[in-house]
Every structure is written in structure tokens, then in C-alpha cells.
Short mmCIF file of C-alpha atoms in Angstrom, two decimals:
data_model
loop_
_atom_site.label_atom_id
_atom_site.label_comp_id
_atom_site.label_asym_id
_atom_site.label_seq_id
_atom_site.Cartn_x
_atom_site.Cartn_y
_atom_site.Cartn_z
CA MET M 1 0.23 0.02 -0.08
CA ILE M 2 1.40 3.50 -1.16
CA LEU M 3 -0.11 6.39 0.40
CA GLY M 4 -3.10 4.64 1.14
CA ILE M 5 -3.70 3.41 -2.30
CA SER M 6 -3.57 -0.30 -2.67
CA MET M 7 -1.26 -1.68 -5.32
CA SER M 8 -3.13 -4.60 -6.86
CA PRO M 9 -2.59 -5.31 -10.32
CA ARG M 10 -6.21 -4.02 -11.08
CA ASN M 11 -5.82 -0.39 -9.84
CA GLY M 12 -1.93 -0.11 -10.17
CA LEU M 13 -2.19 1.38 -13.69
CA ALA M 14 -4.47 3.82 -12.86
CA CYS M 15 -2.77 4.87 -9.93
CA PHE M 16 0.57 5.16 -12.15
CA SER M 17 -1.57 7.12 -14.61
CA ARG M 18 -2.69 9.53 -12.05
CA ILE M 19 0.79 10.12 -10.64
CA CYS M 20 1.89 10.62 -14.49
CA LEU M 21 -1.07 13.06 -14.88
CA VAL M 22 0.04 15.49 -11.63
CA ILE M 23 3.74 15.32 -12.42
CA ALA M 24 2.75 16.62 -16.05
CA LEU M 25 0.50 19.21 -14.79
CA ALA M 26 3.20 20.27 -12.42
CA LEU M 27 6.06 20.66 -14.94
CA SER M 28 3.82 22.32 -17.40
CA GLY M 29 3.26 25.26 -14.78
CA CYS M 30 6.85 25.85 -14.80
CA THR M 31 7.30 28.41 -17.70
CA SER M 32 8.80 31.95 -17.22
CA GLN M 33 6.26 33.46 -19.66
CA ARG M 34 2.36 33.35 -19.68
CA PRO M 35 0.82 31.73 -22.75
CA GLY M 36 0.92 34.01 -25.76
CA GLU M 37 3.73 36.29 -24.71
CA GLN M 38 6.40 34.43 -26.69
CA ASP M 39 5.95 36.07 -29.77
CA LYS M 40 5.60 39.32 -28.21
CA GLU M 41 8.02 42.07 -28.46
CA THR M 42 8.87 44.03 -25.22
CA PRO M 43 9.48 47.61 -25.53
CA LEU M 44 13.11 46.86 -24.77
CA ASP M 45 13.57 44.72 -27.49
CA LYS M 46 12.59 47.52 -30.20
CA GLY M 47 15.64 48.73 -31.68
CA SER M 48 17.88 47.18 -29.11
CA ALA M 49 21.31 45.63 -30.05
CA ALA M 50 20.05 42.21 -29.18
CA SER M 51 17.22 42.30 -31.93
CA THR M 52 19.59 43.36 -34.77
CA LYS M 53 21.53 39.94 -34.21
CA PRO M 54 21.35 37.73 -37.21
CA THR M 55 19.12 34.73 -36.71
CA HIS M 56 21.45 32.35 -39.10
CA LYS M 57 25.06 33.25 -39.97
CA GLU M 58 27.01 30.76 -41.99
CA VAL M 59 30.19 31.23 -44.16
CA GLY M 60 30.46 28.89 -47.22
CA GLU M 61 31.00 28.54 -50.75
CA ALA M 62 28.54 30.10 -53.17
CA SER M 63 28.08 29.69 -56.84
CA TRP M 64 25.16 31.28 -59.21
CA TYR M 65 22.79 29.86 -61.70
CA GLY M 66 21.00 31.51 -64.27
CA PRO M 67 20.61 31.06 -68.28
CA GLY M 68 19.67 27.25 -68.03
CA LEU M 69 17.07 27.47 -65.48
CA GLN M 70 15.28 31.03 -66.56
CA GLY M 71 11.27 30.44 -66.65
CA ASN M 72 11.21 27.43 -64.71
CA GLU M 73 9.47 27.13 -61.37
CA THR M 74 11.20 27.50 -58.08
CA ALA M 75 10.89 25.84 -54.84
CA ASN M 76 8.00 28.43 -53.62
CA GLY M 77 6.08 28.42 -56.89
CA GLU M 78 7.69 31.55 -58.61
CA THR M 79 9.06 31.52 -62.16
CA PHE M 80 12.80 31.92 -61.59
CA ASP M 81 13.91 35.33 -63.29
CA GLN M 82 17.93 35.32 -63.51
CA ASN M 83 17.71 38.88 -63.09
CA LYS M 84 16.22 39.28 -59.85
CA LEU M 85 17.95 39.26 -56.61
CA THR M 86 17.21 35.60 -55.70
CA ALA M 87 18.76 32.76 -54.33
CA ALA M 88 18.59 28.90 -53.51
CA HIS M 89 19.54 27.56 -50.14
CA PRO M 90 19.18 24.11 -48.75
CA SER M 91 17.59 24.96 -45.64
CA LEU M 92 16.53 28.63 -44.91
CA PRO M 93 13.04 28.82 -44.98
CA LEU M 94 11.55 30.21 -48.55
CA GLY M 95 10.77 33.96 -48.58
CA THR M 96 13.68 34.50 -46.09
CA LYS M 97 15.69 37.79 -46.98
CA ALA M 98 19.35 37.03 -46.65
CA GLN M 99 22.47 39.10 -46.78
CA VAL M 100 25.39 37.59 -48.92
CA THR M 101 28.78 39.00 -48.50
CA ASN M 102 31.60 38.04 -50.69
CA LEU M 103 34.29 37.58 -48.39
CA GLU M 104 37.08 38.13 -51.04
CA ASN M 105 36.09 41.56 -51.84
CA GLY M 106 33.51 42.58 -49.09
CA LYS M 107 30.41 43.38 -51.71
CA LYS M 108 27.15 42.46 -50.37
CA VAL M 109 23.81 41.92 -51.68
CA GLU M 110 20.33 41.06 -50.07
CA VAL M 111 18.48 38.02 -51.84
CA LYS M 112 15.08 36.36 -51.27
CA ILE M 113 15.35 32.50 -50.78
CA ASN M 114 12.90 31.21 -53.26
CA ASP M 115 14.41 28.17 -54.46
CA ARG M 116 16.17 24.72 -52.93
CA GLY M 117 19.82 23.75 -53.75
CA PRO M 118 22.86 24.16 -54.44
CA TYR M 119 22.90 20.62 -55.49
CA VAL M 120 26.94 20.44 -56.36
CA GLY M 121 29.38 19.55 -53.77
CA HIS M 122 29.43 21.30 -50.31
CA ARG M 123 28.34 24.86 -51.71
CA ALA M 124 26.17 26.88 -49.16
CA ILE M 125 24.01 28.92 -51.65
CA ASP M 126 23.27 29.24 -55.41
CA LEU M 127 22.74 33.14 -56.35
CA SER M 128 20.91 34.52 -59.23
CA ARG M 129 23.00 36.18 -62.02
CA ALA M 130 21.62 39.18 -60.92
CA ALA M 131 22.69 38.73 -57.40
CA ALA M 132 26.33 37.17 -58.67
CA ARG M 133 26.90 40.10 -60.56
CA LYS M 134 26.29 42.74 -57.70
CA ILE M 135 29.19 41.06 -55.44
CA ASP M 136 31.19 40.55 -58.49
CA MET M 137 31.58 36.77 -59.05
CA GLU M 138 29.62 36.49 -62.05
CA LYS M 139 33.06 35.79 -64.07
CA ASP M 140 34.44 33.71 -61.22
CA GLY M 141 31.50 31.34 -61.03
CA THR M 142 32.19 30.54 -57.18
CA THR M 143 33.48 32.42 -54.12
CA LYS M 144 33.76 32.35 -49.90
CA VAL M 145 30.67 34.06 -49.04
CA LYS M 146 28.98 34.99 -45.20
CA ILE M 147 25.43 34.60 -45.26
CA GLU M 148 22.97 36.19 -42.66
CA THR M 149 19.53 36.53 -42.03
CA GLU M 150 17.55 39.27 -39.90
CA PRO M 151 15.23 38.31 -37.49
CA SER M 152 11.79 38.24 -38.89
CA ARG M 153 9.13 40.63 -37.34
CA LYS M 154 5.87 39.32 -36.86
CA LYS M 155 3.17 41.96 -38.21
CA ASP M 156 0.44 42.62 -35.59
CA SER M 157 -3.17 42.80 -36.87
CA ALA M 158 -3.29 46.47 -37.20
CA ASP M 159 -0.75 46.29 -39.65
CA LYS M 160 -2.55 43.43 -41.85
CA SER M 161 -5.93 45.25 -41.43
CA SER M 162 -4.41 48.68 -42.72
CA LYS M 163 -3.51 46.45 -45.66
CA THR M 164 -6.74 45.17 -46.46
CA GLU M 165 -8.52 48.21 -46.37
#
């Protein structure tokens, strides 16, 4: 008998289930924020140095793609246009804005991730021809780059309603 409860096989499972439930409920109350607060910005977050840190930072080899894929459908459903500032990345969310810096010359370009790839070697990103031209790597074909993304800012319902009116 444990805590006044008989431990017969018949009610042992019920007792075990109750104990697990009590533990789970106790642990679920151990958060530092109330539900729904995780996605809200505090006044201290706005404009602070911490809020401008990149959410993703990567150094690797970039290549570019263009003429052979012009007009094809990208992973997000857009039509690929080699003259737009876009890129293919293996894991960044589609639609993410990324800043790509050519580490050989310091030139930077902001691209939108709209496709998956690259599928050659250990390359980190495939840039459109226009993006490659902006950071002066079109002629070489590949270069070492730094890829950084900014934290995504969630729009509040007031922003959404003003755009639909």
C-alpha cells in the first residue's frame, strides 16, 4: 500500500496514470511566460542591439545559376528570373531575406530565398545571375561568402488590417 492506495494489479495502472498526470501538470506550470507572450516584443526589444543580431549566420562557398533555368518554377512556386535578386539555399525558409557578403571583396547583396539547392559539392548557396553580378562573382563562378538573415518581424493585426482596407 502506497499513500493509502492499494497496489493490486487492477488499480496499479490507474494509480500510475494519476501520478504521471500530476507530474505533467506540475511541469507544465513551470514556464517563465504566460501563454501567448512568447511571440510578443517587449519595449526593450525594439531597437536594441540584441534584436539586430542575425538569426542565421553561415560561411561557405557560393555559386550562381541562371541561363539554363530561366523561366523554370522555383521551390516556392515563383518563376525563376535570373535578373532578380534571389537565391537557392538548402534549409533557410522560403521567402527569407538574406544578406550575402563576398568575403574576397566585401561586396554585399540582399537576396530572397525562393528555391532549394545548391546540389553541387559542399556549396552553401546558389545566387541568381543578378545577385552574382552585384557582388562581383559572376566571372569566377564561385566564391567564399558569409550568409546572414535578420530576425523576422511578425506583423500585428493592425498592420494586416490597414493593408486590406
